[in-house]
Coordinates of C-alpha atoms in Angstrom, one line a residue:
X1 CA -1.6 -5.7 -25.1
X2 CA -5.1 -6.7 -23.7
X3 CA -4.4 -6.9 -19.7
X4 CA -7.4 -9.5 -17.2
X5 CA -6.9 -8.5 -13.8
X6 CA -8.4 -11.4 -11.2
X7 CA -8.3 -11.4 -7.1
X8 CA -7.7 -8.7 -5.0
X9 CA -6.3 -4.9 -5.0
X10 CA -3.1 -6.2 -4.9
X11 CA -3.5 -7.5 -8.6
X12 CA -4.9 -4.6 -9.3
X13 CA -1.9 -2.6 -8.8
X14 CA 0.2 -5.1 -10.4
X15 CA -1.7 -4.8 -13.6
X16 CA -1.5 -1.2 -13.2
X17 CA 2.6 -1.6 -12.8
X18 CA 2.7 -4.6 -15.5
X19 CA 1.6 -1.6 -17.7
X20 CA 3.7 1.4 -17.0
X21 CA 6.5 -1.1 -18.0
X22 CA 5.0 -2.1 -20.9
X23 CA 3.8 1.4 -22.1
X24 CA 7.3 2.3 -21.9
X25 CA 8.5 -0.6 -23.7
X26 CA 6.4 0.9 -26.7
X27 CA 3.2 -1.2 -26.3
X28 CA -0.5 0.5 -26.5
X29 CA -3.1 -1.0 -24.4
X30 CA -6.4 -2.3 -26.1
X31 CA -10.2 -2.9 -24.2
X32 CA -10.8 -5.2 -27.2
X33 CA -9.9 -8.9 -26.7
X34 CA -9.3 -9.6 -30.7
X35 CA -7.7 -6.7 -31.1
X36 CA -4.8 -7.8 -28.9
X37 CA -1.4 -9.3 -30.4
X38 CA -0.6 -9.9 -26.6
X39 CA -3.0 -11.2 -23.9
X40 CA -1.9 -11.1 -20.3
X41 CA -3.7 -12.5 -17.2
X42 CA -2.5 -11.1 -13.3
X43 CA -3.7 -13.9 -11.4
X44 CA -4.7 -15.0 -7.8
X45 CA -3.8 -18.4 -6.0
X46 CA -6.0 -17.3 -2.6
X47 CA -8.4 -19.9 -3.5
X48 CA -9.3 -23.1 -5.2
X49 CA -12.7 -21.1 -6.9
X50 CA -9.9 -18.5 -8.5
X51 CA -7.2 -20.7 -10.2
X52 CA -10.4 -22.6 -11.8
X53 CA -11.6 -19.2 -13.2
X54 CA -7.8 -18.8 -15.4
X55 CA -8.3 -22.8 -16.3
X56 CA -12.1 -21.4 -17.9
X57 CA -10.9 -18.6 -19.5
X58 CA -7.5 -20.5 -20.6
X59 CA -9.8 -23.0 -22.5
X60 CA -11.9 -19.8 -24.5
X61 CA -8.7 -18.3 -25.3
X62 CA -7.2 -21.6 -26.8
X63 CA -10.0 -21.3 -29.5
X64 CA -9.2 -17.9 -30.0
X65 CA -5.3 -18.6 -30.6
X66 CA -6.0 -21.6 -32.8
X67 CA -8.2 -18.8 -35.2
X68 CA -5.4 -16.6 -35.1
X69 CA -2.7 -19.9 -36.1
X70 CA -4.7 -20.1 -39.1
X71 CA -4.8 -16.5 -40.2
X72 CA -1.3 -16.5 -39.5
X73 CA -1.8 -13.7 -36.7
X74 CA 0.2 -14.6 -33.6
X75 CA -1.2 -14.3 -30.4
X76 CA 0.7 -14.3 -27.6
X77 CA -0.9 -15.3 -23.9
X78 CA 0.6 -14.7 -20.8
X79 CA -0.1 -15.6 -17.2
X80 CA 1.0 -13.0 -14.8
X81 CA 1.2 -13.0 -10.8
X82 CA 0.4 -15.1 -7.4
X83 CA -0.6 -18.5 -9.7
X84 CA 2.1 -18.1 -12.1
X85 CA 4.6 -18.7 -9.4
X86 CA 2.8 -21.7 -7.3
X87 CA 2.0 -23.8 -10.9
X88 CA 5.0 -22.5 -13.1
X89 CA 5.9 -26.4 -14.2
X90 CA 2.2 -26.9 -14.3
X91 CA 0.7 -23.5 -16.6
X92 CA 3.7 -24.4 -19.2
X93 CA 2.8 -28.1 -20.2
X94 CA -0.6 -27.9 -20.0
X95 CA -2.1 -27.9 -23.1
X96 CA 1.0 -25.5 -24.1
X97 CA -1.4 -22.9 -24.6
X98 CA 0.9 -20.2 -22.4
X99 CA 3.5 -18.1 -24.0
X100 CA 5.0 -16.0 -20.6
X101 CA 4.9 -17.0 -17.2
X102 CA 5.9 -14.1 -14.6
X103 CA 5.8 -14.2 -10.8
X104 CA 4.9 -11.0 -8.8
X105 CA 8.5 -10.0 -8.6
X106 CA 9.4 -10.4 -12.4
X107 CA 7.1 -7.2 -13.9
X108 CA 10.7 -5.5 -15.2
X109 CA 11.1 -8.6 -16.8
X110 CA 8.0 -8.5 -19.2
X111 CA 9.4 -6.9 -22.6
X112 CA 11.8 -9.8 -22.5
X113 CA 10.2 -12.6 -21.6
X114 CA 7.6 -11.3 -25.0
X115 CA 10.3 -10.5 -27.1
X116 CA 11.6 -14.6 -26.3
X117 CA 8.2 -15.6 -27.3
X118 CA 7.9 -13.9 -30.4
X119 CA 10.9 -16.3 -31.5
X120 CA 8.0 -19.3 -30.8
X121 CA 9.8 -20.6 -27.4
X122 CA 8.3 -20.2 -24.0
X123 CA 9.8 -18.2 -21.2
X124 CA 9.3 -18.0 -17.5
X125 CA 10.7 -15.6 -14.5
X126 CA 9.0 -16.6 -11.3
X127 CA 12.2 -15.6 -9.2
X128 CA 11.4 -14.2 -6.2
X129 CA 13.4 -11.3 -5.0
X130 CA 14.1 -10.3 -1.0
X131 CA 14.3 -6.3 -2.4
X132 CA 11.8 -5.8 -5.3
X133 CA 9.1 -2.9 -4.6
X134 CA 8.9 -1.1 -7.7
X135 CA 9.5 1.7 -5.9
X136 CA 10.9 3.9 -9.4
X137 CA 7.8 3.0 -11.0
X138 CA 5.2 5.0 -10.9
X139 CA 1.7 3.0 -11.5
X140 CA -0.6 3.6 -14.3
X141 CA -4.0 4.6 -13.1
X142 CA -5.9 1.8 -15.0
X143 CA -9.4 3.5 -14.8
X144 CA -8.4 7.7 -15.6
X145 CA -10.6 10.3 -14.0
X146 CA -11.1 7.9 -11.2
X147 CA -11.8 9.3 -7.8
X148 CA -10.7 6.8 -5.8
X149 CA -7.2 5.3 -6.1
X150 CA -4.9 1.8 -4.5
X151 CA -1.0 2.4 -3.8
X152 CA 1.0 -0.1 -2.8
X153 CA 3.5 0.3 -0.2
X154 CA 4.8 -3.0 0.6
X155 CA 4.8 -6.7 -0.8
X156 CA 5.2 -9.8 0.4
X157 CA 4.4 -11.2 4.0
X158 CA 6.6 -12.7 6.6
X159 CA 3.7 -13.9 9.0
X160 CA 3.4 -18.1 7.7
X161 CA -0.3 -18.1 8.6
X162 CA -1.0 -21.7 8.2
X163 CA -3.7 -22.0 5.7
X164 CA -2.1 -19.0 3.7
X165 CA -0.5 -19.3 0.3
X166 CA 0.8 -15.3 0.0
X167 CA 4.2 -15.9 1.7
X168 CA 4.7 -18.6 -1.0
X169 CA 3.6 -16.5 -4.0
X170 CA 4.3 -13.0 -2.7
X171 CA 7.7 -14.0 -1.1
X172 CA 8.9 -12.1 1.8
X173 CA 7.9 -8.9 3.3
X174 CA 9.9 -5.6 2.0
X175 CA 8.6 -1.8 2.2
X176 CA 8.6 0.4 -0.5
X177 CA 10.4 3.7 0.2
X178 CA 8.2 6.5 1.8
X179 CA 9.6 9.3 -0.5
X180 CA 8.4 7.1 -3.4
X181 CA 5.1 6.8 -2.0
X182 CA 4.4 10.0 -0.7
X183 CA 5.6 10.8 -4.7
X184 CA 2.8 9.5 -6.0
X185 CA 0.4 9.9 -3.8
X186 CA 1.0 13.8 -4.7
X187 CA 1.1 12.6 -8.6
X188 CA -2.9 11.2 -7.7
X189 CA -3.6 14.4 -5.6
X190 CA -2.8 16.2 -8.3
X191 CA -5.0 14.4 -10.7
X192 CA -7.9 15.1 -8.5
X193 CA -8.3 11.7 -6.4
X194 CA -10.1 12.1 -3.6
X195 CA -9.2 8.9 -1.7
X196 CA -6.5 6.8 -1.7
X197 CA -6.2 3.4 -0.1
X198 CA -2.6 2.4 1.4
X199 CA -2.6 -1.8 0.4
X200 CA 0.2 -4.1 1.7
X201 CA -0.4 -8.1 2.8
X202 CA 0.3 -6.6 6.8
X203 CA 0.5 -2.3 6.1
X204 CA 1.4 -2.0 9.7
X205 CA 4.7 -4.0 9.9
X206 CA 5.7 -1.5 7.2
X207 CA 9.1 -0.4 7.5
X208 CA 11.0 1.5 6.0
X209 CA 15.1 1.2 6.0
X210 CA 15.8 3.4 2.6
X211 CA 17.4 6.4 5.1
X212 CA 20.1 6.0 6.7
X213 CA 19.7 7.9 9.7
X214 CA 16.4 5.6 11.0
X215 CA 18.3 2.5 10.5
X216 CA 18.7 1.6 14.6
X217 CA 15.3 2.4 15.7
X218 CA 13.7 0.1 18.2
X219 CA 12.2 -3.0 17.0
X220 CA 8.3 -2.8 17.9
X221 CA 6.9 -4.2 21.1
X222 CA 3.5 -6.6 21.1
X223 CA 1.3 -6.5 23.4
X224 CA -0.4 -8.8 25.8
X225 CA -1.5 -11.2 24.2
X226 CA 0.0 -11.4 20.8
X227 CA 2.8 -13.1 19.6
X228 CA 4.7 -13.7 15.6
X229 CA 6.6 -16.7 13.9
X230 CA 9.2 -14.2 13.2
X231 CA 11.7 -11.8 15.3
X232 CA 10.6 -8.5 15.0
X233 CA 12.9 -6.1 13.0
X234 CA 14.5 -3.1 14.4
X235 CA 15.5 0.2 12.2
X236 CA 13.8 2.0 9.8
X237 CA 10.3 4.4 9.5
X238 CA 7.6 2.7 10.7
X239 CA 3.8 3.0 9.4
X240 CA 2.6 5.4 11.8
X241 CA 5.6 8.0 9.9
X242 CA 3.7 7.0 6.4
X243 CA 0.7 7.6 7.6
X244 CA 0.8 10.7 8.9
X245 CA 3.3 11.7 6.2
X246 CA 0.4 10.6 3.6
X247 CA -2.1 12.6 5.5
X248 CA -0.6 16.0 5.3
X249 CA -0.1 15.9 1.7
X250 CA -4.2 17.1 0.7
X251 CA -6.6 17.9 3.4
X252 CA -9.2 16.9 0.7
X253 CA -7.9 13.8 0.3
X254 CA -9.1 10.7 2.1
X255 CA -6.7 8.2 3.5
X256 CA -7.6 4.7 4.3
X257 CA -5.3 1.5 4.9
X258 CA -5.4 -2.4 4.3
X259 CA -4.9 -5.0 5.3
X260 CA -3.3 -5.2 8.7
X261 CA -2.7 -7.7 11.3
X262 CA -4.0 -7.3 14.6
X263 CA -1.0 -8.6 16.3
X264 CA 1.1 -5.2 14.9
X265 CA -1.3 -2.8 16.7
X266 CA -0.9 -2.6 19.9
X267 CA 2.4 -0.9 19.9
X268 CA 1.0 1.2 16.8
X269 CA -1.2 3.2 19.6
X270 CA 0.2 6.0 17.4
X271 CA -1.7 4.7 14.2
X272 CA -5.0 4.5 16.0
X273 CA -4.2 8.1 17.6
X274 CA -3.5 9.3 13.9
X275 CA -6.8 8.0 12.6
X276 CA -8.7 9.6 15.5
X277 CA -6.9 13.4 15.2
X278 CA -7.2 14.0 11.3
X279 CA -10.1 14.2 9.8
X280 CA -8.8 13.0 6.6
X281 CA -7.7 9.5 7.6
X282 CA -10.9 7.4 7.5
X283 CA -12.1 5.8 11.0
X284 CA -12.3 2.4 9.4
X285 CA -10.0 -0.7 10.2
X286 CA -9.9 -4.0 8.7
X287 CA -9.5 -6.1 11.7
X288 CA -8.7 -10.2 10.0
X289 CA -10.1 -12.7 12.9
X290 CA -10.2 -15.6 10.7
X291 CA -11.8 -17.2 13.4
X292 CA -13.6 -17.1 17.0
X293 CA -11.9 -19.9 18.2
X294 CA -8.5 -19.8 20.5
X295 CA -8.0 -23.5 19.7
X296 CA -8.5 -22.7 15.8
X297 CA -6.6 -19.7 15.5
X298 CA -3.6 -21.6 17.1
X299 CA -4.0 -24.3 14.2
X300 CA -3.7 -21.3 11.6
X301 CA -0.9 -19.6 13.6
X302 CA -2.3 -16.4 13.5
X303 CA -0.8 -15.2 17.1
X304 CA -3.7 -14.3 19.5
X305 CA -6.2 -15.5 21.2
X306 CA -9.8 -15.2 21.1
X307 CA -9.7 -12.8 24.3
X308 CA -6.6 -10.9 22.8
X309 CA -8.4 -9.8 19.6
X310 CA -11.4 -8.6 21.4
X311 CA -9.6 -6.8 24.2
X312 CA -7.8 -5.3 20.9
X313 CA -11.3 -4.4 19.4
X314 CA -12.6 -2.5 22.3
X315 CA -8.8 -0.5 22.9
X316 CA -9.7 0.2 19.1
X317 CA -13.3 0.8 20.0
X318 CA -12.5 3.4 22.7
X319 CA -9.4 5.2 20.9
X320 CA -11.7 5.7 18.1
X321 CA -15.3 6.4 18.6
X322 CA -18.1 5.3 16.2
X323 CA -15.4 3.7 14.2
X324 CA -16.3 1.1 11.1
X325 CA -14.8 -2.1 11.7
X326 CA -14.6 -5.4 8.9
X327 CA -13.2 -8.3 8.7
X328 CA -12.1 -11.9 7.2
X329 CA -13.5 -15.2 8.5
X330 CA -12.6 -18.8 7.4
X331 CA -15.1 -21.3 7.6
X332 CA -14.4 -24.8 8.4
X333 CA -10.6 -25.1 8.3
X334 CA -8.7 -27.9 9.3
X335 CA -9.8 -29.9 12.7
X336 CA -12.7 -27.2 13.5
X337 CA -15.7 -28.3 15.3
X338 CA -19.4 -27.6 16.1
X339 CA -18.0 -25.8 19.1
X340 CA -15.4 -23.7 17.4
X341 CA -17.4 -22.9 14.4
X342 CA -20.5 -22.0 17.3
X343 CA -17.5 -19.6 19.0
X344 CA -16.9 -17.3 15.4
X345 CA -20.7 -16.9 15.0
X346 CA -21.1 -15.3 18.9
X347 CA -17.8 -13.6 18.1
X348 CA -19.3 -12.3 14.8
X349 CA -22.4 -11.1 17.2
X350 CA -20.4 -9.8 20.0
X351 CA -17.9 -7.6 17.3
X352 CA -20.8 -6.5 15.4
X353 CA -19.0 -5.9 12.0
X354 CA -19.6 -3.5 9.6
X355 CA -18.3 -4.9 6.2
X356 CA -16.9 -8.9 6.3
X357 CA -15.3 -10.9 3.7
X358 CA -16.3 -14.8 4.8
X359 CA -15.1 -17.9 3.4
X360 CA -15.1 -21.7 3.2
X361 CA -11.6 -23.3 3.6
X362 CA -9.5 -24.9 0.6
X363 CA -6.1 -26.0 1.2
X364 CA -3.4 -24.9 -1.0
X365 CA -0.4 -26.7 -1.3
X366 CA 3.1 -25.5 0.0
X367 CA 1.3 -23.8 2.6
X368 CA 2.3 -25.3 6.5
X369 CA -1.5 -26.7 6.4
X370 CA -0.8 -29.0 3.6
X371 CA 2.0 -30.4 5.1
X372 CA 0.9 -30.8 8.7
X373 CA -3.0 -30.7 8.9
X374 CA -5.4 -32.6 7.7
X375 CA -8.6 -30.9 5.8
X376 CA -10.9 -33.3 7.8
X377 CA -14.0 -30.9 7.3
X378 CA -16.4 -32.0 4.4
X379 CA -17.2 -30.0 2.1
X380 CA -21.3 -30.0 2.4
X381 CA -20.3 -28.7 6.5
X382 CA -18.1 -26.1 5.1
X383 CA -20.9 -24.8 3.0
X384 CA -23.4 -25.1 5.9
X385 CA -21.2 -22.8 8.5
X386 CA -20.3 -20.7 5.9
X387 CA -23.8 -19.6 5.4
X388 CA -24.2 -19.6 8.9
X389 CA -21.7 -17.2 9.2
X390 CA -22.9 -15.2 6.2
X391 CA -26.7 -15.0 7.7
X392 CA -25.4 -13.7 11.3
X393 CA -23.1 -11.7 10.0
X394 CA -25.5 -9.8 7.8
X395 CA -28.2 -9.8 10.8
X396 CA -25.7 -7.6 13.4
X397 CA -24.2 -5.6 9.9
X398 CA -28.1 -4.5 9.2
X399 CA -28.4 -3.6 13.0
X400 CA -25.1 -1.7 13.1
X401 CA -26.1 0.3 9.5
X402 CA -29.6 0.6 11.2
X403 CA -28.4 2.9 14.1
X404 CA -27.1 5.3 11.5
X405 CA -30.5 6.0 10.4
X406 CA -31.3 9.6 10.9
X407 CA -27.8 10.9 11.0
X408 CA -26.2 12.7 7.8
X409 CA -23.2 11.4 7.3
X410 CA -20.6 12.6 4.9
X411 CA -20.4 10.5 1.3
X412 CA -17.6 11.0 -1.5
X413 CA -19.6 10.4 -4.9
X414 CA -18.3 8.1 -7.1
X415 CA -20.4 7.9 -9.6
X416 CA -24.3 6.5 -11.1
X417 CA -25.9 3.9 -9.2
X418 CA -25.7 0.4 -10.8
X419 CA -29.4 -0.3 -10.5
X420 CA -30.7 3.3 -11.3
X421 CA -29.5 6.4 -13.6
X422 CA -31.5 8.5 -11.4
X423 CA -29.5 8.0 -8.1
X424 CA -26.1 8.4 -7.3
X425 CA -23.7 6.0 -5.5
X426 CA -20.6 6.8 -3.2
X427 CA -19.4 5.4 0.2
X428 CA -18.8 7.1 4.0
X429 CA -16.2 8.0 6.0
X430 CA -16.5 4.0 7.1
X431 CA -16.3 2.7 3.3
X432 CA -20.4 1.6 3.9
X433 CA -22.3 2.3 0.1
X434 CA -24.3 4.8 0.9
X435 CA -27.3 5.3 -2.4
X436 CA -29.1 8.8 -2.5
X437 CA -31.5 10.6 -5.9
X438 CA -29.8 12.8 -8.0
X439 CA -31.4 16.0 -7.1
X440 CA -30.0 19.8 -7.1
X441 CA -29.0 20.4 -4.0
X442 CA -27.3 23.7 -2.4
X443 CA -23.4 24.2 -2.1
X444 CA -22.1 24.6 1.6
X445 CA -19.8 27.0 0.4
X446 CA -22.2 29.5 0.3
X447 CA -22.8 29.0 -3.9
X448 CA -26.1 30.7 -4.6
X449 CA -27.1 28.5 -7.8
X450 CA -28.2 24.8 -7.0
X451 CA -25.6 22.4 -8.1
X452 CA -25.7 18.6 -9.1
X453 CA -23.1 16.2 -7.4
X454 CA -20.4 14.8 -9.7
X455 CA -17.9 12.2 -9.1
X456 CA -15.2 13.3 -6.4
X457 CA -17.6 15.6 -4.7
X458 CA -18.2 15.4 -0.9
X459 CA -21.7 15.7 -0.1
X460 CA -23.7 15.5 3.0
X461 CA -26.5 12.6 3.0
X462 CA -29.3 12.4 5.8
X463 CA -29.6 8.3 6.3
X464 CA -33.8 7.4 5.9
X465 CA -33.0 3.7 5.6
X466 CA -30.2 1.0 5.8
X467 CA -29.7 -2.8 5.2
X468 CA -26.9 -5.3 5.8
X469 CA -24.3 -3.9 2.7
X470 CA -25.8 -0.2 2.1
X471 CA -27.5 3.0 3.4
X472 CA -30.2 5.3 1.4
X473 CA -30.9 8.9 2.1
X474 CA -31.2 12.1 0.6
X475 CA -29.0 15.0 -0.4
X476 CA -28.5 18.0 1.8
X477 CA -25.6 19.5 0.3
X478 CA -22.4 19.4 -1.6
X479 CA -19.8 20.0 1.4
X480 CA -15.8 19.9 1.2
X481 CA -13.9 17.5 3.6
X482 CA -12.7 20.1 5.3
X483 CA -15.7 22.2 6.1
X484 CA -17.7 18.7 6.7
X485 CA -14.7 18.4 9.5
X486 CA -14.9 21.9 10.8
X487 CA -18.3 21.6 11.8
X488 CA -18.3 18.4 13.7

């Protein structure tokens, strides 16, 4: 089996799920594309741009089937995840190219939906199910020796954002048993990964209802401000229990989180406490805007106001100081104006982000948008606030990177640099790339002989320069977390 992963981290841990099924099922994994006797591709629906990538590489892999017809050597193809289940109908007919269709929810399902297309018929399972969360299966860490690692603890989303295809795709929000994530988490701790980030659509309406005994907790309470579509839930662990469960299992180990919603904060205080009292959670949130605009982010249903989200962002500000903050920002959704659009780019300078993930609107279908909006903003507008956006953001991201100039901060390596062998890449306690030579340097621990920094090493960088998406410096020494932590 040859496996394509596309789209985000989610996919990523999909594939590496798709996989542990497989591998039990008796299949070896090949990195060679005409090697494979099986070809599978975990897609993503997020955005026009991505389902037109699977459509490219669909057509190159329709020669490649066709050579293997001839040479009588079949070749199945499958199409795996969030655009197998919004264009099931669709991915079959066309050009009948497409062996297996599988939704998110249907991985268990995989050796059978291959072993019906090895008779020559097509088979599809994009069932959606209100319980499935893999929780017995244990992921199969695509790239080994890795130092950094993604575990899922929820899928799904409940929250009907307007413009958003995930509750479609994903279906609805369930939480994966903490014992099973706190289970693996110790499996990667004990392969030596050094950081591990916690991935669900909203992470911190996680909950939790596998034990008994938590089953009539209070439902949360949102603060000023912020509302939902949906009742909140009572019962169950909630994720400030996960993450401070997570945190204790290796002080070595970082802990980061995404992606969560700022309505499910407030009442969290807890979770921002957490992140400011152990030194191993990383002080880095991934705060979604999506917009500046009140008007705007009522059209996309996303529960708060402009004033709301930045009262959140200085609560977050003060709880936890000099923390990193990205974000996500739609550009020229449905019925924005010059006004709106003007009201993200002072809210982009008045947040002053760290990392951001910025895009131009494109409708998807099912989604409460399609049926009820209209995407009145042309295309050529889109394109010109999105790089509006883009160029402010990256001003006021080089300004807050800039102030960190001077200061050593604490990097976990990860490996070469892409653009040189002689330096050496890794990221901060604030996920910002930090680039530094690959020099001897001393070991904190009091090691007499110089060492060299390898991947999964903490070392301590003094910043000499910084831009918009990375900081350079150079080495002072190979540190621990803990020691780093100690002495702050």
């Amino acid at each position: 089996v040859y496996l394509e992963t596309y789209g985000c981290q989610m996919n990523v841990n999909d594939t590496e799920i798709a996989w542990a099924i497989l591998q039990k099922n008796g299949y070896t994994r090949t990195k060679a594309l005409d090697d494979a006797d099986v070809i599978l591709l975990v897609t993503c629906s997020v955005r026009e741009k991505a389902e037109q990538a699977i459509w490219n590489r669909l057509r190159h892999l329709k020669a490649l089937k066709t050579r293997r017809q001839q040479a009588r050597l079949p070749l199945r193809i499958g199409i795996l995840g969030c655009m197998a289940e919004r264009l099931k109908e669709e991915i079959l007919h066309r050009e009948k190219l497409v062996d297996i269709v599988a939704g998110p929810d249907a991985y268990r399902d995989l050796p059978r939906l291959l072993a019906v297309a090895e008779s020559g018929q097509q088979a599809a399972n994009v069932l959606l199910s209100l319980d499935e969360t893999y929780a017995d299966i244990l992921p199969v860490q695509t790239s080994a020796g890795g130092t950094t690692a993604f575990v899922s603890i929820m899928r799904g989303c409940d929250n009907m954002c307007s413009y958003c295809i995930v509750p479609f795709t994903r279906g609805r929000e369930r939480s994966r048993p903490i014992a099973s994530i706190l289970q693996e988490v110790r499996m990667l701790s004990d392969q030596g990964v050094k950081e591990v980030t916690l991935l669900g659509q909203n992470v911190n309406s996680f909950r939790d209802t596998s034990e008994v005994q938590f089953q009539s907790a209070a439902a949360p309470v949102l603060s000023r401000g912020f509302s939902t579509v949906y009742k909140a839930k009572p019962g169950g662990l909630r994720f400030s229990h996960l993450l401070d469960q997570v945190s204790r299992i290796d002080p070595e180990m970082r802990i980061r989180f995404t992606s969560p919603h700022p309505k499910d904060f407030p009442d969290e205080a807890s979770v921002l406490q957490l992140i400011q009292e152990r030194h191993n959670i990383c002080k880095q949130l991934h705060l979604p805007a999506q917009s500046g605009s009140t008007r705007v982010l009522e059209a996309m249903r996303r529960g708060y106001t402009r004033e709301a989200y930045l009262e959140l962002v200085h609560h977050v500000r003060e709880s936890i100081p000099g923390v990193s903050l990205s974000s996500d920002f739609i550009a020229g959704f449905c019925g924005e104006t010059e006004e709106d659009h003007q009201q993200t780019v002072s809210l982009l300078q008045e947040v002053r982000y760290n990392v951001g993930f910025l895009f131009a609107y494109s409708m998807r279908q099912k989604t409460r948008a399609y049926h009820r909006l209209q995407d009145d903003v042309p295309a050529d507008i889109k394109q010109r606030r999105l790089e509006e956006l883009i160029t402010v953001f990256r001003e006021e991201a080089a300004r807050a990177n800039e102030a960190m100039v001077g200061q050593s901060q604490l990097v976990l390596v990860e490996g070469p640099s892409r653009r040189s062998p002689s330096e050496l890449c890794g990221r901060n306690d604030g996920n910002i790339k930090v680039i530094f030579p690959d020099t001897e340097t001393e070991d904190a621990a009091g090691c007499k002989a110089p060492v060299r920094a390898q991947p999964g090493d903490y070392v301590l960088v003094k910043v000499t320069s910084a831009s918009s998406q990375t900081l350079k410096g150079v080495l002072l020494c190979r540190t621990t977390l803990s020691c780093s932590a100690a002495s702050h």
